[in-house]
PDB file of C-alpha atoms and ligand atoms in Angstrom:
ATOM      1  CA  ASN A 527     -16.634  32.080 -21.419  1.00 67.00           C
ATOM      2  CA  THR A 528     -14.083  30.673 -18.994  1.00 84.00           C
ATOM      3  CA  SER A 529     -14.722  27.515 -17.007  1.00 92.00           C
ATOM      4  CA  PRO A 530     -16.226  28.050 -13.530  1.00 95.00           C
ATOM      5  CA  HIS A 531     -13.064  26.445 -12.135  1.00 98.00           C
ATOM      6  CA  VAL A 532     -10.810  29.282 -13.308  1.00 98.00           C
ATOM      7  CA  PRO A 533     -11.700  31.714 -10.488  1.00 98.00           C
ATOM      8  CA  TYR A 534     -10.671  29.069  -7.952  1.00 98.00           C
ATOM      9  CA  ILE A 535      -7.362  28.411  -9.719  1.00 98.00           C
ATOM     10  CA  LYS A 536      -6.817  32.193  -9.694  1.00 98.00           C
ATOM     11  CA  GLN A 537      -7.521  32.239  -5.948  1.00 98.00           C
ATOM     12  CA  CYS A 538      -4.901  29.477  -5.527  1.00 99.00           C
ATOM     13  CA  LEU A 539      -2.464  31.530  -7.628  1.00 98.00           C
ATOM     14  CA  SER A 540      -2.918  34.525  -5.304  1.00 98.00           C
ATOM     15  CA  LEU A 541      -2.132  32.222  -2.394  1.00 99.00           C
ATOM     16  CA  ALA A 542       0.951  30.825  -4.182  1.00 98.00           C
ATOM     17  CA  GLU A 543       2.274  34.394  -4.572  1.00 98.00           C
ATOM     18  CA  LYS A 544       2.540  34.609  -0.777  1.00 98.00           C
ATOM     19  CA  SER A 545       5.015  31.715  -0.714  1.00 98.00           C
ATOM     20  CA  PRO A 546       8.688  32.563  -0.041  1.00 98.00           C
ATOM     21  CA  PRO A 547      10.670  31.844  -3.255  1.00 97.00           C
ATOM     22  CA  ARG A 548      13.032  28.843  -2.930  1.00 97.00           C
ATOM     23  CA  PRO A 549      15.091  26.941  -5.512  1.00 97.00           C
ATOM     24  CA  THR A 550      14.231  23.696  -3.714  1.00 96.00           C
ATOM     25  CA  ASN A 551      10.492  23.546  -4.298  1.00 95.00           C
ATOM     26  CA  PHE A 552       7.611  25.194  -6.177  1.00 98.00           C
ATOM     27  CA  ARG A 553       5.372  28.034  -4.968  1.00 98.00           C
ATOM     28  CA  VAL A 554       1.899  26.555  -4.934  1.00 98.00           C
ATOM     29  CA  GLY A 555      -1.521  27.531  -3.542  1.00 99.00           C
ATOM     30  CA  ALA A 556      -4.433  25.335  -2.481  1.00 99.00           C
ATOM     31  CA  VAL A 557      -8.112  25.814  -1.574  1.00 99.00           C
ATOM     32  CA  LEU A 558     -10.327  23.185   0.077  1.00 98.00           C
ATOM     33  CA  LEU A 559     -14.095  23.544  -0.294  1.00 98.00           C
ATOM     34  CA  SER A 560     -17.410  21.736   0.136  1.00 98.00           C
ATOM     35  CA  ARG A 561     -19.603  21.719  -2.954  1.00 98.00           C
ATOM     36  CA  LYS A 562     -23.309  20.912  -3.222  1.00 98.00           C
ATOM     37  CA  ASP A 563     -24.170  18.177  -5.758  1.00 98.00           C
ATOM     38  CA  ASN A 564     -25.886  19.398  -8.945  1.00 98.00           C
ATOM     39  CA  ASP A 565     -24.898  23.017  -8.332  1.00 97.00           C
ATOM     40  CA  PRO A 566     -23.379  23.809 -11.765  1.00 94.00           C
ATOM     41  CA  THR A 567     -22.606  27.448 -11.029  1.00 94.00           C
ATOM     42  CA  PHE A 568     -21.129  26.594  -7.614  1.00 97.00           C
ATOM     43  CA  THR A 569     -23.450  29.084  -5.914  1.00 97.00           C
ATOM     44  CA  ASP A 570     -23.518  27.049  -2.718  1.00 98.00           C
ATOM     45  CA  ASP A 571     -19.754  26.381  -2.400  1.00 98.00           C
ATOM     46  CA  ARG A 572     -18.292  26.658   1.115  1.00 98.00           C
ATOM     47  CA  ILE A 573     -14.549  27.397   1.422  1.00 98.00           C
ATOM     48  CA  LEU A 574     -13.176  25.267   4.259  1.00 98.00           C
ATOM     49  CA  SER A 575      -9.471  26.112   4.217  1.00 98.00           C
ATOM     50  CA  THR A 576      -6.586  27.527   2.178  1.00 99.00           C
ATOM     51  CA  GLY A 577      -2.830  26.975   2.168  1.00 98.00           C
ATOM     52  CA  TYR A 578       0.358  27.913   0.339  1.00 98.00           C
ATOM     53  CA  THR A 579       3.864  26.473   0.175  1.00 98.00           C
ATOM     54  CA  MET A 580       5.815  27.142   3.386  1.00 98.00           C
ATOM     55  CA  GLU A 581       2.915  29.019   4.958  1.00 98.00           C
ATOM     56  CA  LEU A 582       3.513  26.893   8.029  1.00 98.00           C
ATOM     57  CA  ALA A 583       6.887  26.279   9.642  1.00 97.00           C
ATOM     58  CA  GLY A 584       9.209  23.783   8.025  1.00 96.00           C
ATOM     59  CA  ASN A 585       9.363  22.442   4.497  1.00 97.00           C
ATOM     60  CA  THR A 586       5.586  22.442   4.002  1.00 98.00           C
ATOM     61  CA  HIS A 587       3.526  22.123   0.831  1.00 98.00           C
ATOM     62  CA  ALA A 588       0.409  24.102  -0.050  1.00 98.00           C
ATOM     63  CA  GLU A 589      -1.951  21.127   0.258  1.00 98.00           C
ATOM     64  CA  GLN A 590      -0.248  20.101   3.507  1.00 98.00           C
ATOM     65  CA  CYS A 591      -0.789  23.609   4.956  1.00 98.00           C
ATOM     66  CA  CYS A 592      -4.390  23.645   3.739  1.00 98.00           C
ATOM     67  CA  PHE A 593      -5.098  20.462   5.711  1.00 98.00           C
ATOM     68  CA  ALA A 594      -2.990  21.549   8.703  1.00 98.00           C
ATOM     69  CA  ASN A 595      -4.825  24.885   8.936  1.00 98.00           C
ATOM     70  CA  TYR A 596      -8.159  23.074   8.975  1.00 98.00           C
ATOM     71  CA  ALA A 597      -6.920  20.549  11.561  1.00 98.00           C
ATOM     72  CA  ALA A 598      -5.690  23.395  13.797  1.00 98.00           C
ATOM     73  CA  VAL A 599      -9.052  25.172  13.699  1.00 98.00           C
ATOM     74  CA  HIS A 600     -10.693  21.884  14.698  1.00 98.00           C
ATOM     75  CA  LYS A 601      -8.081  21.185  17.372  1.00 98.00           C
ATOM     76  CA  VAL A 602      -6.818  17.854  16.025  1.00 98.00           C
ATOM     77  CA  PRO A 603      -3.302  16.830  14.942  1.00 97.00           C
ATOM     78  CA  ASP A 604      -2.609  17.177  11.201  1.00 96.00           C
ATOM     79  CA  ASP A 605      -2.815  13.443  10.576  1.00 95.00           C
ATOM     80  CA  GLN A 606      -6.362  13.308  11.956  1.00 96.00           C
ATOM     81  CA  VAL A 607      -7.752  15.992   9.660  1.00 97.00           C
ATOM     82  CA  GLY A 608      -9.812  13.312   7.858  1.00 97.00           C
ATOM     83  CA  GLU A 609     -11.823  12.837  11.037  1.00 97.00           C
ATOM     84  CA  VAL A 610     -12.945  16.454  11.265  1.00 97.00           C
ATOM     85  CA  LEU A 611     -13.646  17.174   7.588  1.00 98.00           C
ATOM     86  CA  PRO A 612     -17.406  17.602   7.091  1.00 97.00           C
ATOM     87  CA  VAL A 613     -19.433  14.608   5.924  1.00 95.00           C
ATOM     88  CA  GLU A 614     -22.664  16.001   4.491  1.00 96.00           C
ATOM     89  CA  PRO A 615     -25.100  14.060   2.311  1.00 96.00           C
ATOM     90  CA  GLY A 616     -25.527  15.806  -1.022  1.00 98.00           C
ATOM     91  CA  ARG A 617     -22.198  17.621  -0.768  1.00 98.00           C
ATOM     92  CA  LYS A 618     -18.654  16.695  -1.866  1.00 98.00           C
ATOM     93  CA  LEU A 619     -15.196  17.824  -0.732  1.00 98.00           C
ATOM     94  CA  VAL A 620     -13.143  19.356  -3.546  1.00 98.00           C
ATOM     95  CA  MET A 621      -9.561  20.649  -3.584  1.00 98.00           C
ATOM     96  CA  TYR A 622      -8.140  23.213  -6.010  1.00 99.00           C
ATOM     97  CA  VAL A 623      -4.348  23.468  -6.367  1.00 98.00           C
ATOM     98  CA  THR A 624      -2.257  25.470  -8.814  1.00 98.00           C
ATOM     99  CA  MET A 625      -0.081  22.365  -9.370  1.00 98.00           C
ATOM    100  CA  GLU A 626      -0.710  18.619  -9.498  1.00 98.00           C
ATOM    101  CA  PRO A 627      -0.339  17.253  -5.921  1.00 98.00           C
ATOM    102  CA  CYS A 628       3.016  15.601  -5.394  1.00 98.00           C
ATOM    103  CA  GLY A 629       3.298  11.824  -5.476  1.00 97.00           C
ATOM    104  CA  LYS A 630       6.918  11.908  -4.279  1.00 96.00           C
ATOM    105  CA  ARG A 631       9.028  14.499  -2.481  1.00 95.00           C
ATOM    106  CA  LEU A 632      12.819  14.701  -2.631  1.00 94.00           C
ATOM    107  CA  SER A 633      12.795  15.481   1.108  1.00 95.00           C
ATOM    108  CA  GLY A 634      11.090  12.162   1.788  1.00 95.00           C
ATOM    109  CA  ASN A 635       8.234  13.927   3.612  1.00 96.00           C
ATOM    110  CA  ALA A 636       4.761  12.466   3.104  1.00 97.00           C
ATOM    111  CA  PRO A 637       3.575  13.392  -0.391  1.00 98.00           C
ATOM    112  CA  CYS A 638       0.344  15.362  -0.701  1.00 98.00           C
ATOM    113  CA  VAL A 639      -1.402  12.609  -2.666  1.00 98.00           C
ATOM    114  CA  GLN A 640      -0.971  10.435   0.442  1.00 98.00           C
ATOM    115  CA  ARG A 641      -2.426  13.206   2.627  1.00 98.00           C
ATOM    116  CA  ILE A 642      -5.380  13.562   0.243  1.00 98.00           C
ATOM    117  CA  THR A 643      -5.917   9.798   0.064  1.00 98.00           C
ATOM    118  CA  ARG A 644      -5.849   9.445   3.850  1.00 98.00           C
ATOM    119  CA  THR A 645      -8.959  11.644   4.106  1.00 98.00           C
ATOM    120  CA  THR A 646     -10.921   8.786   2.506  1.00 96.00           C
ATOM    121  CA  GLU A 647      -9.955   6.296   5.250  1.00 93.00           C
ATOM    122  CA  GLY A 648     -12.312   4.991   7.918  1.00 89.00           C
ATOM    123  CA  GLY A 649     -15.205   4.754   5.479  1.00 88.00           C
ATOM    124  CA  ARG A 650     -15.340   8.537   5.055  1.00 93.00           C
ATOM    125  CA  GLU A 651     -15.875  10.065   1.612  1.00 94.00           C
ATOM    126  CA  GLY A 652     -12.966  12.466   2.108  1.00 97.00           C
ATOM    127  CA  ILE A 653     -11.676  14.469  -0.847  1.00 98.00           C
ATOM    128  CA  HIS A 654     -13.804  13.582  -3.869  1.00 98.00           C
ATOM    129  CA  LYS A 655     -11.969  15.460  -6.619  1.00 98.00           C
ATOM    130  CA  VAL A 656      -8.822  17.553  -7.179  1.00 98.00           C
ATOM    131  CA  TYR A 657      -8.583  20.326  -9.805  1.00 98.00           C
ATOM    132  CA  PHE A 658      -5.116  21.664 -10.720  1.00 98.00           C
ATOM    133  CA  GLY A 659      -3.730  24.190 -13.198  1.00 98.00           C
ATOM    134  CA  VAL A 660      -0.508  22.437 -14.250  1.00 98.00           C
ATOM    135  CA  LYS A 661       1.076  19.024 -14.002  1.00 97.00           C
ATOM    136  CA  GLU A 662       4.217  19.017 -11.851  1.00 97.00           C
ATOM    137  CA  PRO A 663       7.257  19.921 -13.985  1.00 96.00           C
ATOM    138  CA  GLY A 664      10.065  17.351 -14.064  1.00 94.00           C
ATOM    139  CA  THR A 665      12.539  19.551 -12.126  1.00 93.00           C
ATOM    140  CA  PHE A 666      12.683  17.418  -8.974  1.00 93.00           C
ATOM    141  CA  VAL A 667      10.992  14.080  -9.549  1.00 93.00           C
ATOM    142  CA  GLY A 668      10.923  13.656 -13.314  1.00 94.00           C
ATOM    143  CA  GLU A 669       7.655  12.212 -14.641  1.00 94.00           C
ATOM    144  CA  SER A 670       5.039  13.183 -12.031  1.00 94.00           C
ATOM    145  CA  GLU A 671       3.080  10.368 -10.358  1.00 96.00           C
ATOM    146  CA  GLY A 672       0.405  12.462  -8.637  1.00 98.00           C
ATOM    147  CA  CYS A 673      -2.446  11.960 -11.089  1.00 97.00           C
ATOM    148  CA  ARG A 674      -1.799   8.238 -11.431  1.00 98.00           C
ATOM    149  CA  MET A 675      -1.747   7.809  -7.665  1.00 98.00           C
ATOM    150  CA  LEU A 676      -4.979   9.769  -7.223  1.00 98.00           C
ATOM    151  CA  THR A 677      -6.669   7.556  -9.816  1.00 98.00           C
ATOM    152  CA  GLN A 678      -5.367   4.449  -8.047  1.00 97.00           C
ATOM    153  CA  ALA A 679      -6.922   5.760  -4.811  1.00 97.00           C
ATOM    154  CA  GLY A 680     -10.246   6.309  -6.576  1.00 96.00           C
ATOM    155  CA  ILE A 681      -9.977  10.079  -6.309  1.00 98.00           C
ATOM    156  CA  GLU A 682     -11.010  12.054  -9.392  1.00 98.00           C
ATOM    157  CA  TRP A 683      -8.809  14.810 -10.798  1.00 98.00           C
ATOM    158  CA  GLU A 684      -9.012  17.316 -13.613  1.00 98.00           C
ATOM    159  CA  HIS A 685      -6.583  19.728 -15.257  1.00 98.00           C
ATOM    160  CA  VAL A 686      -7.977  23.250 -15.560  1.00 98.00           C
ATOM    161  CA  GLY A 687      -6.198  24.851 -18.545  1.00 97.00           C
ATOM    162  CA  GLY A 688      -5.530  28.486 -19.397  1.00 97.00           C
ATOM    163  CA  LEU A 689      -3.285  29.735 -16.567  1.00 98.00           C
ATOM    164  CA  GLU A 690      -0.192  27.587 -17.098  1.00 98.00           C
ATOM    165  CA  LYS A 691       2.207  30.461 -17.810  1.00 98.00           C
ATOM    166  CA  GLU A 692       1.105  32.453 -14.750  1.00 98.00           C
ATOM    167  CA  ILE A 693       1.159  29.381 -12.498  1.00 98.00           C
ATOM    168  CA  LEU A 694       4.627  28.261 -13.615  1.00 98.00           C
ATOM    169  CA  THR A 695       6.057  31.795 -13.399  1.00 98.00           C
ATOM    170  CA  VAL A 696       4.967  31.965  -9.756  1.00 98.00           C
ATOM    171  CA  ALA A 697       6.003  28.368  -9.034  1.00 98.00           C
ATOM    172  CA  PHE A 698       9.539  28.770 -10.368  1.00 98.00           C
ATOM    173  CA  ALA A 699      10.185  32.288  -8.997  1.00 98.00           C
ATOM    174  CA  GLY A 700      12.849  31.121  -6.535  1.00 96.00           C
ATOM    175  CA  HIS A 701      14.754  29.056  -9.090  1.00 97.00           C
ATOM    176  CA  GLU A 702      18.131  30.031 -10.572  1.00 95.00           C
ATOM    177  CA  ASN A 703      17.056  30.116 -14.231  1.00 95.00           C
ATOM    178  CA  ALA A 704      13.333  30.545 -13.639  1.00 96.00           C
ATOM    179  CA  GLU A 705      12.550  31.954 -17.081  1.00 96.00           C
ATOM    180  CA  GLU A 706      14.168  29.055 -18.935  1.00 96.00           C
ATOM    181  CA  GLU A 707      12.514  26.527 -16.622  1.00 96.00           C
ATOM    182  CA  VAL A 708       9.095  28.079 -17.242  1.00 97.00           C
ATOM    183  CA  LYS A 709       9.632  28.003 -21.004  1.00 96.00           C
ATOM    184  CA  ALA A 710      10.801  24.400 -20.851  1.00 95.00           C
ATOM    185  CA  ALA A 711       7.868  23.343 -18.687  1.00 95.00           C
ATOM    186  CA  LEU A 712       5.426  25.160 -21.001  1.00 95.00           C
ATOM    187  CA  GLY A 713       6.976  23.561 -24.039  1.00 88.00           C
ATOM    188  CA  LYS A 714       6.987  20.132 -22.422  1.00 75.00           C
ATOM    189  CA  LYS A 715       3.482  20.736 -21.106  1.00 51.00           C
ATOM    190  CA  GLU A 716       2.203  20.718 -24.698  1.00 49.00           C
ATOM    191  CA  THR A 717       3.230  17.081 -24.993  1.00 46.00           C
ATOM    192  CA  ASN A 718       2.055  16.332 -21.425  1.00 51.00           C
ATOM    193  CA  VAL A 719      -1.390  17.862 -21.826  1.00 49.00           C
ATOM    194  CA  ASP A 720      -2.493  14.838 -23.868  1.00 47.00           C
ATOM    195  CA  ASP A 721      -1.764  12.389 -21.089  1.00 49.00           C
ATOM    196  CA  VAL A 722      -3.019  14.588 -18.228  1.00 47.00           C
TER     197      VAL A 722
HETATM  198  N1  LIG B2218       1.894  20.269  -5.390  1.00 51.05           N
HETATM  199  C1  LIG B2218       2.966  20.840  -4.770  1.00 51.05           C
HETATM  200  N2  LIG B2218       2.741  21.728  -3.764  1.00 51.05           N
HETATM  201  C2  LIG B2218       3.780  22.358  -3.150  1.00 51.05           C
HETATM  202  O1  LIG B2218       3.546  23.170  -2.241  1.00 51.05           O
HETATM  203  C3  LIG B2218       5.129  22.076  -3.564  1.00 51.05           C
HETATM  204  N3  LIG B2218       6.198  22.726  -2.983  1.00 51.05           N
HETATM  205  C4  LIG B2218       5.317  21.110  -4.574  1.00 51.05           C
HETATM  206  N4  LIG B2218       6.599  20.765  -4.924  1.00 51.05           N
HETATM  207  C5  LIG B2218       6.813  19.450  -5.542  1.00 51.05           C
HETATM  208  C6  LIG B2218       8.305  19.081  -5.605  1.00 51.05           C
HETATM  209  O2  LIG B2218       8.399  17.782  -6.142  1.00 51.05           O
HETATM  210  C7  LIG B2218       8.971  19.069  -4.221  1.00 51.05           C
HETATM  211  O3  LIG B2218       8.948  20.341  -3.661  1.00 51.05           O
HETATM  212  C8  LIG B2218      10.420  18.590  -4.381  1.00 51.05           C
HETATM  213  O4  LIG B2218      10.417  17.209  -4.670  1.00 51.05           O
HETATM  214  C9  LIG B2218      11.242  18.812  -3.110  1.00 51.05           C
HETATM  215  O5  LIG B2218      10.663  18.069  -2.054  1.00 51.05           O
HETATM  216  P1  LIG B2218      10.278  18.867  -0.723  1.00 51.05           P
HETATM  217  O6  LIG B2218       9.306  19.958  -1.135  1.00 51.05           O
HETATM  218  O7  LIG B2218      11.573  19.431  -0.190  1.00 51.05           O
HETATM  219  O8  LIG B2218       9.641  17.858   0.198  1.00 51.05           O
HETATM  220  N5  LIG B2218       4.245  20.516  -5.180  1.00 51.05           N
HETATM  221 ZN1  LIG B2219       3.037  18.138  -2.056  1.00 51.05          ZN
END
């Protein structure tokens, strides 16, 4: 009996597989949805948007594209997406991502945790919780800060286990020694899983 979150992580993985392989980032997929409170089998979930790494022009992240796609549909600039996300009593906004949202980016572009946090500005609930399939491997930024930063912003997060190998294999596909990096990240992940 797999957790009800697994199908959503699998949907994110299918999105991540559309991402052009690059050695300079990870291939990640994201899904944004609205979930009814006390709906344990998620029967009343509403998918609001999806995104994958480099789906949109430039050096874009999956979560960034997910928000940008939603903003475009609602005809607002990306940085105003928080203003057009639905605010519905009895429902929460939830994001699924194959990988922990980034707290820092080597490019210096706004990290996805900041984009997620900004949805809670202006007294809006914004994103309530983030589910992800793996913590960010140390390849680019060393010890990942995403989870800690989400907690600091009062946003809940949860690691959904079981698909780490598949997620990392897709994420690292564009890297020089992808296989070794996946093995290393899986090995390391064992020690990380305790402090996720
Ligand atoms: N959660 C997440 N979604 C993504 O779509 C993606 N590509 C990353 N990747 C995290 C990694 O830390 C950054 O890709 C590097 O730090 C390079 O930074 P840029 O991507 O060039 O800004 N992480
Ligand atoms: Zn990011």
